[in-house]
Short mmCIF file of C-alpha atoms in Angstrom, two decimals:
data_model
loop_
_atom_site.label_atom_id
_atom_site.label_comp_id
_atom_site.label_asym_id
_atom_site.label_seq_id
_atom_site.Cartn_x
_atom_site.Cartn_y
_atom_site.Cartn_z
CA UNK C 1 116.60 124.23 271.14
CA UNK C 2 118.00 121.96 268.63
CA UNK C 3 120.61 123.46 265.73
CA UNK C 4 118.01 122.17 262.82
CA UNK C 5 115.10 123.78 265.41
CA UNK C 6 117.08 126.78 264.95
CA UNK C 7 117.32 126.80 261.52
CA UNK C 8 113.72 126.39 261.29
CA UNK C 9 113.13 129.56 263.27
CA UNK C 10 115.62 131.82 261.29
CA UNK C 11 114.10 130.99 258.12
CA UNK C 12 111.08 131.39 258.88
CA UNK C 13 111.90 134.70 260.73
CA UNK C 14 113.62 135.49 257.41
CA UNK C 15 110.15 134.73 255.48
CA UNK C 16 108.56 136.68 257.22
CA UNK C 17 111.06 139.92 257.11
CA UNK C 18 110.86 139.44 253.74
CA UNK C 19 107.08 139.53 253.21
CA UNK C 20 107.16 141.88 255.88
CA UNK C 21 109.51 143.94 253.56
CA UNK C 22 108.37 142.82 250.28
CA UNK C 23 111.59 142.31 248.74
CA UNK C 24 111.31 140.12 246.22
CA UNK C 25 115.57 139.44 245.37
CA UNK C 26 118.48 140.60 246.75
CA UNK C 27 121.62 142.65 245.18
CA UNK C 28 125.02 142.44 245.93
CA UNK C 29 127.27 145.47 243.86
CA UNK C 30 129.70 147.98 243.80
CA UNK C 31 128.70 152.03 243.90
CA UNK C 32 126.75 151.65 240.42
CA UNK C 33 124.59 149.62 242.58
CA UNK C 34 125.28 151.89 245.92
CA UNK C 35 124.22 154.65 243.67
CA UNK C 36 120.67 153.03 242.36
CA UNK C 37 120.02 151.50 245.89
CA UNK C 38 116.72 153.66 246.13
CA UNK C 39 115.59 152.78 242.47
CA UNK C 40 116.31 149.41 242.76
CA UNK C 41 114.33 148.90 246.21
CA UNK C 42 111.56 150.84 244.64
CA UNK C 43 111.41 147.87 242.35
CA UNK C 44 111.30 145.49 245.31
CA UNK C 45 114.88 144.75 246.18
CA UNK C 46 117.52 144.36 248.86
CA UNK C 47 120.47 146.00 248.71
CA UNK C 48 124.15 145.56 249.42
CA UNK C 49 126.38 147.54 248.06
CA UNK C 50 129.39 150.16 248.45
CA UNK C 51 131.64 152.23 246.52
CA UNK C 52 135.08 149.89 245.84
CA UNK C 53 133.89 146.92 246.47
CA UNK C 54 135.94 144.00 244.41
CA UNK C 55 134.47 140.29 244.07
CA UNK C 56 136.41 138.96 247.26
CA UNK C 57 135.33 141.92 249.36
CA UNK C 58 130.95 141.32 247.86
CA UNK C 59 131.59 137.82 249.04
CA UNK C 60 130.16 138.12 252.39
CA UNK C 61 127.43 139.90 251.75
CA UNK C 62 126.85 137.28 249.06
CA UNK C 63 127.50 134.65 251.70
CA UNK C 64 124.93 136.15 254.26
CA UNK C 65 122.36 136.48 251.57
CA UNK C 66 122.49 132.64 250.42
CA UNK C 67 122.76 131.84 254.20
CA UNK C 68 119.63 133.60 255.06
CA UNK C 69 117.35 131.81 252.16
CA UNK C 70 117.56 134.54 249.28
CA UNK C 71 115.94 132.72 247.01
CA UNK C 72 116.80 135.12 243.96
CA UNK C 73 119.96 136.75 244.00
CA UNK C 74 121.90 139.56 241.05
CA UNK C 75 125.46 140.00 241.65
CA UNK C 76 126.64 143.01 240.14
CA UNK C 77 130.92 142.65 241.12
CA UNK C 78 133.94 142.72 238.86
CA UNK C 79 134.12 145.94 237.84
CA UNK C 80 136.89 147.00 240.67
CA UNK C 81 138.61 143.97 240.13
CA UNK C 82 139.15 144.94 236.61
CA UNK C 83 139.84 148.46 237.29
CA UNK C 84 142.69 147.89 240.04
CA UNK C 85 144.32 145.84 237.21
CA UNK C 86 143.78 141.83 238.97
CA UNK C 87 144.57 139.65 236.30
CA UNK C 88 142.20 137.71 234.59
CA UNK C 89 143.59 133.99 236.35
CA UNK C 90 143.10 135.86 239.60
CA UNK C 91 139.45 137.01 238.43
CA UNK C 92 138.61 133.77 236.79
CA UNK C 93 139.18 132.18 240.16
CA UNK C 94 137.66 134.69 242.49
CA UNK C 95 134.43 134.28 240.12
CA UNK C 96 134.94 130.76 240.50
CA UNK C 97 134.71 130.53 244.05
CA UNK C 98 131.72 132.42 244.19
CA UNK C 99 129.85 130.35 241.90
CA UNK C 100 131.21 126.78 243.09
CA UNK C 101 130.85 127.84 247.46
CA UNK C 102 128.96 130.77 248.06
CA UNK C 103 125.51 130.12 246.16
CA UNK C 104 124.42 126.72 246.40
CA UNK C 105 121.21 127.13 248.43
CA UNK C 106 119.87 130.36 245.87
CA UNK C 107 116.97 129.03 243.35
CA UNK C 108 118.11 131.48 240.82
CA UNK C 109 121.73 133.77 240.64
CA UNK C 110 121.94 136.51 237.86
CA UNK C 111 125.62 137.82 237.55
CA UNK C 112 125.77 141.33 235.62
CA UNK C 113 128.33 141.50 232.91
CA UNK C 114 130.42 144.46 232.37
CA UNK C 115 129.97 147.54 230.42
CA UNK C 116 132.67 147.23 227.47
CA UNK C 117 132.80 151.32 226.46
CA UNK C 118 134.32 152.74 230.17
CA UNK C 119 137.35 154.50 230.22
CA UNK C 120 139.00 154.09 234.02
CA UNK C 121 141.98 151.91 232.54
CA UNK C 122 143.38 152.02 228.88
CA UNK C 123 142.51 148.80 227.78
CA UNK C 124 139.20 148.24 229.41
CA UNK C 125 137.10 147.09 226.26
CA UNK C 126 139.82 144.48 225.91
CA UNK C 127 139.40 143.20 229.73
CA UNK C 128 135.91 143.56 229.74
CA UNK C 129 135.04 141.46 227.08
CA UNK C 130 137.74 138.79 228.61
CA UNK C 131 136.30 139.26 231.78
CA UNK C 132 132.29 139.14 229.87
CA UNK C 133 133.35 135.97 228.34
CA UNK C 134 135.15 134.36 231.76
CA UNK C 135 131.65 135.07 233.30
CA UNK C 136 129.74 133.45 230.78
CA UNK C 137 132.07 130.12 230.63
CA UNK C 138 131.44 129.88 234.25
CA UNK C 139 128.23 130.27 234.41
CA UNK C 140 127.66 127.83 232.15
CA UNK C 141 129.56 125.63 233.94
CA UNK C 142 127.48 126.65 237.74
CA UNK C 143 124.02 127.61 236.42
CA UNK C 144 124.06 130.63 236.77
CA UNK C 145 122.27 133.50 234.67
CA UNK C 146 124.23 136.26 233.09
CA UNK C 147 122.14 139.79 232.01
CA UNK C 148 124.12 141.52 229.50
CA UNK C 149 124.51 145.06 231.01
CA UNK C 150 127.07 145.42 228.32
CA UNK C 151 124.49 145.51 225.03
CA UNK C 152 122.21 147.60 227.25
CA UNK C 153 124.99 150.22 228.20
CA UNK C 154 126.49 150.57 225.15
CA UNK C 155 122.60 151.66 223.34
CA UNK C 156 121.86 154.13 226.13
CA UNK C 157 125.67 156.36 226.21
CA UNK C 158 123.75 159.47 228.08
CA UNK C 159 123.11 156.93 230.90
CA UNK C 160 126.50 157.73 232.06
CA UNK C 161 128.88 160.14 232.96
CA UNK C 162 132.22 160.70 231.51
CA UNK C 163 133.68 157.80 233.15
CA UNK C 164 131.50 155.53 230.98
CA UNK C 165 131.00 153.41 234.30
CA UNK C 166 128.82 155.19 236.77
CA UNK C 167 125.26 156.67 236.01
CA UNK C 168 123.33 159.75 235.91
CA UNK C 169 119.40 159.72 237.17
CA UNK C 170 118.39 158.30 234.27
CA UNK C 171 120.92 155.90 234.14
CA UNK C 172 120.44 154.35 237.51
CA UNK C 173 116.67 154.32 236.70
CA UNK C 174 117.32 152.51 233.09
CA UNK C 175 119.96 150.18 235.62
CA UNK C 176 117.24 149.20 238.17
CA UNK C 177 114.39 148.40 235.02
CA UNK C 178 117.28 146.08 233.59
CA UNK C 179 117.84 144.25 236.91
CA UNK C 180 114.25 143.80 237.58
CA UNK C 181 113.31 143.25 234.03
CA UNK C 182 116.54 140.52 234.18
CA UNK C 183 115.58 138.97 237.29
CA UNK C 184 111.57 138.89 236.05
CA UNK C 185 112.89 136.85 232.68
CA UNK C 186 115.85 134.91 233.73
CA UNK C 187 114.12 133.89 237.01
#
């Protein structure tokens, strides 16, 4: 069999897991999205996700995603980039490469911006707006979507526990309906 024959096969294999499943967009994300996995595939999603996970390390899964036809894909990374204290060049880039290699062949990419309130360094509000307004230059730049997490967090504090960052119940419920309800109006 022919390398385009091939192709053919895996995506339609793909289609059909995916009607099969009934996911309807895929999320890549660090354990705020490990920790809503079952709330956001309720809603009709994929996920990939883990505790830790910086931008460079989501890449793959990212990669594998675009590879096998996700048409509609949320990225949810950036969050341990900022927290181990990368500086913004090195996150500029890292978002960079993401946008300009890894997603070509997705219809529609929504990036989630960072909550600005959190608490895990001293000067997170600072970073996370840099880091908000890095990932809205470039995705103006690539075409890609960014869902403001950020005004959503900051009306909804009990969402969260004291590290401002990860969610209670409630919270990863109200983070699933803003995913969907994202992906529903920016895609």
């Amino acid at each position: 069999m022919t390398r385009p024959a091939r192709l053919t096969v895996l995506a339609l294999a793909l289609a059909a897991l995916v009607l099969a499943t009934g996911w309807r967009y895929a999320v890549v994300g660090d354990s705020v999205t490990y920790d809503s996995r079952q709330e956001l595939e309720d809603r009709g999603a994929t996920v990939r996700a883990f505790g830790g996970v910086t931008i460079a390390q989501g890449r793959p899964a990212i990669r594998q995603l675009a590879r096998n036809g996700a048409e509609v894909l949320v990225i949810a990374l950036g969050r341990m980039d900022l927290s181990y204290g990368d500086s913004l060049g090195e996150i500029r880039h890292r978002i960079g490469n993401v946008m300009r290699t890894d997603i070509a062949s997705v219809d529609c990419v929504v990036w989630l911006d960072l909550t600005t309130q959190a608490n895990l360094i001293a000067d997170w509000p600072r970073r996370a707006r840099a880091f908000n307004a890095t990932l809205r230059d470039l995705a103006a730049e690539h075409g890609v979507h960014v869902a403001r997490w950020s005004a959503v967090a900051a009306d909804h504090p009990r969402w969260f526990r004291p590290d401002l960052i990860h969610l209670r119940p409630v919270g990863q419920q109200g983070y699933a309906a803003f995913v969907d309800r994202s992906v529903n109006q920016l895609c």
